Coordinates of C-alpha atoms in Angstrom, one line a residue:
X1 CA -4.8 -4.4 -18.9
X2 CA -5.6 -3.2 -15.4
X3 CA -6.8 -4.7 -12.4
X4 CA -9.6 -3.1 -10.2
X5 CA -8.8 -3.4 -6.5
X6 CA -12.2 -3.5 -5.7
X7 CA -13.2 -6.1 -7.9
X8 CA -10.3 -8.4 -8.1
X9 CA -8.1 -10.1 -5.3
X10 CA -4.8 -8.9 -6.7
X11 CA -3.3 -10.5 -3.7
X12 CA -3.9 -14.3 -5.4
X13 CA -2.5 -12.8 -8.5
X14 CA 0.4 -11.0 -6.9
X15 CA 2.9 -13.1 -8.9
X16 CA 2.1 -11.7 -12.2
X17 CA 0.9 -8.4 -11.3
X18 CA 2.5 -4.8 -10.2
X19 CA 1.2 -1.6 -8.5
X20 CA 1.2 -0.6 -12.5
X21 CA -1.4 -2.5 -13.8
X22 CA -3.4 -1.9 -10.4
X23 CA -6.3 0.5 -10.0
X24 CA -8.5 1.8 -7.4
X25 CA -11.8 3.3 -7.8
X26 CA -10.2 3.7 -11.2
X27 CA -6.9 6.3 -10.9
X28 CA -3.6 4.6 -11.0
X29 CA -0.5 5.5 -10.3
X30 CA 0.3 8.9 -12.7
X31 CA -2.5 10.0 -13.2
X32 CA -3.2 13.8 -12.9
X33 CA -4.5 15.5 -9.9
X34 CA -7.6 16.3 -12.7
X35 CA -7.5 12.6 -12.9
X36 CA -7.9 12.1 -9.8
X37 CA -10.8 14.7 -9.4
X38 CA -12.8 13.1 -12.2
X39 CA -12.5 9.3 -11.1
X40 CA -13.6 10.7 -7.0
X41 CA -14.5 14.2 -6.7
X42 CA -13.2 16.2 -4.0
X43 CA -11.5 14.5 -1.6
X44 CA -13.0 14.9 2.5
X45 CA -9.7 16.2 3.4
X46 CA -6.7 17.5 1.7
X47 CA -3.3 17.4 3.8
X48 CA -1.2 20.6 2.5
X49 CA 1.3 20.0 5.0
X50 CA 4.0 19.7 2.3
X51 CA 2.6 21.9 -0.4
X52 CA 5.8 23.5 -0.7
X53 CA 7.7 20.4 -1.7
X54 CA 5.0 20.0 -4.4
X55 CA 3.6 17.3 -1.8
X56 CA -0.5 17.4 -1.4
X57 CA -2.4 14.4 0.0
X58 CA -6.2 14.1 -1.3
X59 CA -7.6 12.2 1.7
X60 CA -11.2 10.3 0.8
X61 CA -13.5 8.5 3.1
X62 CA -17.3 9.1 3.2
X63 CA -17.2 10.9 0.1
X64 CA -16.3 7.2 -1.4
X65 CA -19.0 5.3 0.9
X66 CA -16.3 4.3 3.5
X67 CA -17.2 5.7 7.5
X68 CA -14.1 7.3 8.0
X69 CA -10.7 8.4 5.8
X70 CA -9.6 5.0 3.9
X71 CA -7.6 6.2 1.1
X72 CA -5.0 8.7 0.9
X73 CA -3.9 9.9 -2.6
X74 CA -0.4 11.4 -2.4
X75 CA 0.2 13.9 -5.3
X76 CA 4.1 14.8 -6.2
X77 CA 3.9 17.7 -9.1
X78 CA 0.4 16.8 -9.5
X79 CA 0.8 13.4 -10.4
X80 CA -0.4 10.2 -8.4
X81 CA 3.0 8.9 -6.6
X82 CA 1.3 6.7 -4.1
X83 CA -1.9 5.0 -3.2
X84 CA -2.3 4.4 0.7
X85 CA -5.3 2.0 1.5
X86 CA -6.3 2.2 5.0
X87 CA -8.1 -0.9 6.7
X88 CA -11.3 1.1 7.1
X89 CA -11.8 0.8 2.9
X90 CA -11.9 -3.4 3.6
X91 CA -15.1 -3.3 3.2
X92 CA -14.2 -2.4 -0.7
X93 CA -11.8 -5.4 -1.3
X94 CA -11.8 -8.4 -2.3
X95 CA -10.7 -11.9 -0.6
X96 CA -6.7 -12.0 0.8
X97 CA -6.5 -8.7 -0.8
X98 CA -8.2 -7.1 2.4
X99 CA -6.3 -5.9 5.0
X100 CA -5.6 -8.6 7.8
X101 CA -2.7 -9.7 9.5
X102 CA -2.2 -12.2 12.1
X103 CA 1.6 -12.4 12.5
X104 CA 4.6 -12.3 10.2
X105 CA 4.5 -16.1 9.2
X106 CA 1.2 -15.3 8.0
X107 CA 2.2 -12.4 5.9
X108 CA 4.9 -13.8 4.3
X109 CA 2.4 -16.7 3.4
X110 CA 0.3 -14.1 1.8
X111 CA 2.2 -11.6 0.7
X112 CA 5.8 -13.5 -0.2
X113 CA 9.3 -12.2 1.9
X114 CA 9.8 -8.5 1.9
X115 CA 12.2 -6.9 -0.3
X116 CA 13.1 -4.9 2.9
X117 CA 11.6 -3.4 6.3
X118 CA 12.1 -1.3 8.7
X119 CA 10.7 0.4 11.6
X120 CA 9.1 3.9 11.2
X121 CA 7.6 6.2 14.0
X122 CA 3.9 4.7 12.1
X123 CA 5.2 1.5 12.6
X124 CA 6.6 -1.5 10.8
X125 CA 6.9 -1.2 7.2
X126 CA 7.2 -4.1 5.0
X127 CA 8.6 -2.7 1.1
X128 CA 7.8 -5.6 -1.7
X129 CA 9.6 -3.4 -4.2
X130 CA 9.3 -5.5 -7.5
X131 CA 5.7 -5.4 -7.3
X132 CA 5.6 -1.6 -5.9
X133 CA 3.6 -2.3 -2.6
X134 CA 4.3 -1.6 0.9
X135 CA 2.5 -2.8 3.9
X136 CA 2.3 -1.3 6.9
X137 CA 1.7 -3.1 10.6
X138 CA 1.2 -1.0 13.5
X139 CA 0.4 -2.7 17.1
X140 CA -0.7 -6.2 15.9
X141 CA -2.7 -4.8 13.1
X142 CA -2.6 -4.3 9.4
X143 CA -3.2 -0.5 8.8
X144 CA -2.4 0.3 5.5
X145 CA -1.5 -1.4 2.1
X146 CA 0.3 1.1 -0.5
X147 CA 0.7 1.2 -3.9
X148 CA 3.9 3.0 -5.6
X149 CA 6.4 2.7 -8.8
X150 CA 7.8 -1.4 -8.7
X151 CA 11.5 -1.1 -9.0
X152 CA 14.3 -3.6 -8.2
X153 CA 15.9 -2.2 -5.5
X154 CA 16.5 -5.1 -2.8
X155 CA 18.3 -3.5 -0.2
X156 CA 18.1 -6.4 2.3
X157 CA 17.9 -4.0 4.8
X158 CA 16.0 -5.7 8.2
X159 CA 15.7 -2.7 10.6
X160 CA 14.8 -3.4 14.0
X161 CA 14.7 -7.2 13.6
X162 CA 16.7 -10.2 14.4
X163 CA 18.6 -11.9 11.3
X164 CA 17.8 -15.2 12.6
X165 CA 13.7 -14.3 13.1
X166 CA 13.4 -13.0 9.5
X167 CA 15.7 -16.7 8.2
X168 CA 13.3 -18.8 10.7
X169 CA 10.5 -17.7 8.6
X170 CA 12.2 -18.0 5.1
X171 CA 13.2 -21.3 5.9
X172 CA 9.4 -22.0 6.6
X173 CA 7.7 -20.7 3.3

């Protein structure tokens, strides 16, 4: 069965579920742009920057009830490859599923260690791959959680961060 993001705290049930039996607003991950169109309606916004890679973000915000752009669709091939929840759809989630952050001890606590991060120019990306979602810190702040494909890639790869900061904190959860 699936789980809907904005009636279910998926975070407290992150240890059995994926980003494949997640949805939001009701599309999921492959599901067609038409899909997409039926579940939302037009998006507010839709970023063609990348059309020619067969890349199209449908961008939604007060077209869903939130004030400003909170959740990006990104469309490979017309197909739903990634779900980006901004912090301004909180208001839409449920208990530790919406976005907060108050330091990394606390997101491990939360969330569970990182298969992997690393530093991006939109800030600090933390990859939990086996449950196919990425969250994104930026300035002190939780901006975005993102749902794509779980795999099993653990790359242990700490970009931009001490060995011994990242152990501290395993040692502590």
């Amino acid at each position: 069965g699936f789980f809907e993001i904005t009636k279910t705290d998926i975070i407290s049930k992150k240890d059995e579920l994926t980003s494949d039996n997640i949805t939001v607003l009701g599309i999921k991950l492959g599901d067609h742009y038409q899909d997409v169109i039926s579940n939302l309606g037009e998006p507010d916004f839709t970023n063609t920057d990348y059309v020619s890679k067969g890349i199209v973000n449908l961008e939604y915000g007060p077209s869903i009830g939130t004030k400003n752009i909170s959740l990006v669709v990104h469309m490979e091939n017309n197909n739903v490859t990634q779900i980006n929840i901004q912090n301004n759809f909180n208001p839409l989630l449920k208990g530790e599923t919406k976005l907060s952050y108050s330091g990394r001890r606390d997101l491990y606590e939360k969330y569970g260690l990182a298969d992997e991060y690393v530093g991006t120019q939109f800030g600090m990306m933390y990859r939990y791959n086996r449950n196919g979602w990425l969250v994104l810190i930026k300035k002190g702040e939780m901006v975005a959680f993102s749902l794509y494909p779980p795999n099993n890639i653990t790359t242990g790869t700490y970009v931009n961060d001490t060995d011994s900061d990242y152990n501290e904190i395993k040692d502590m959860i």
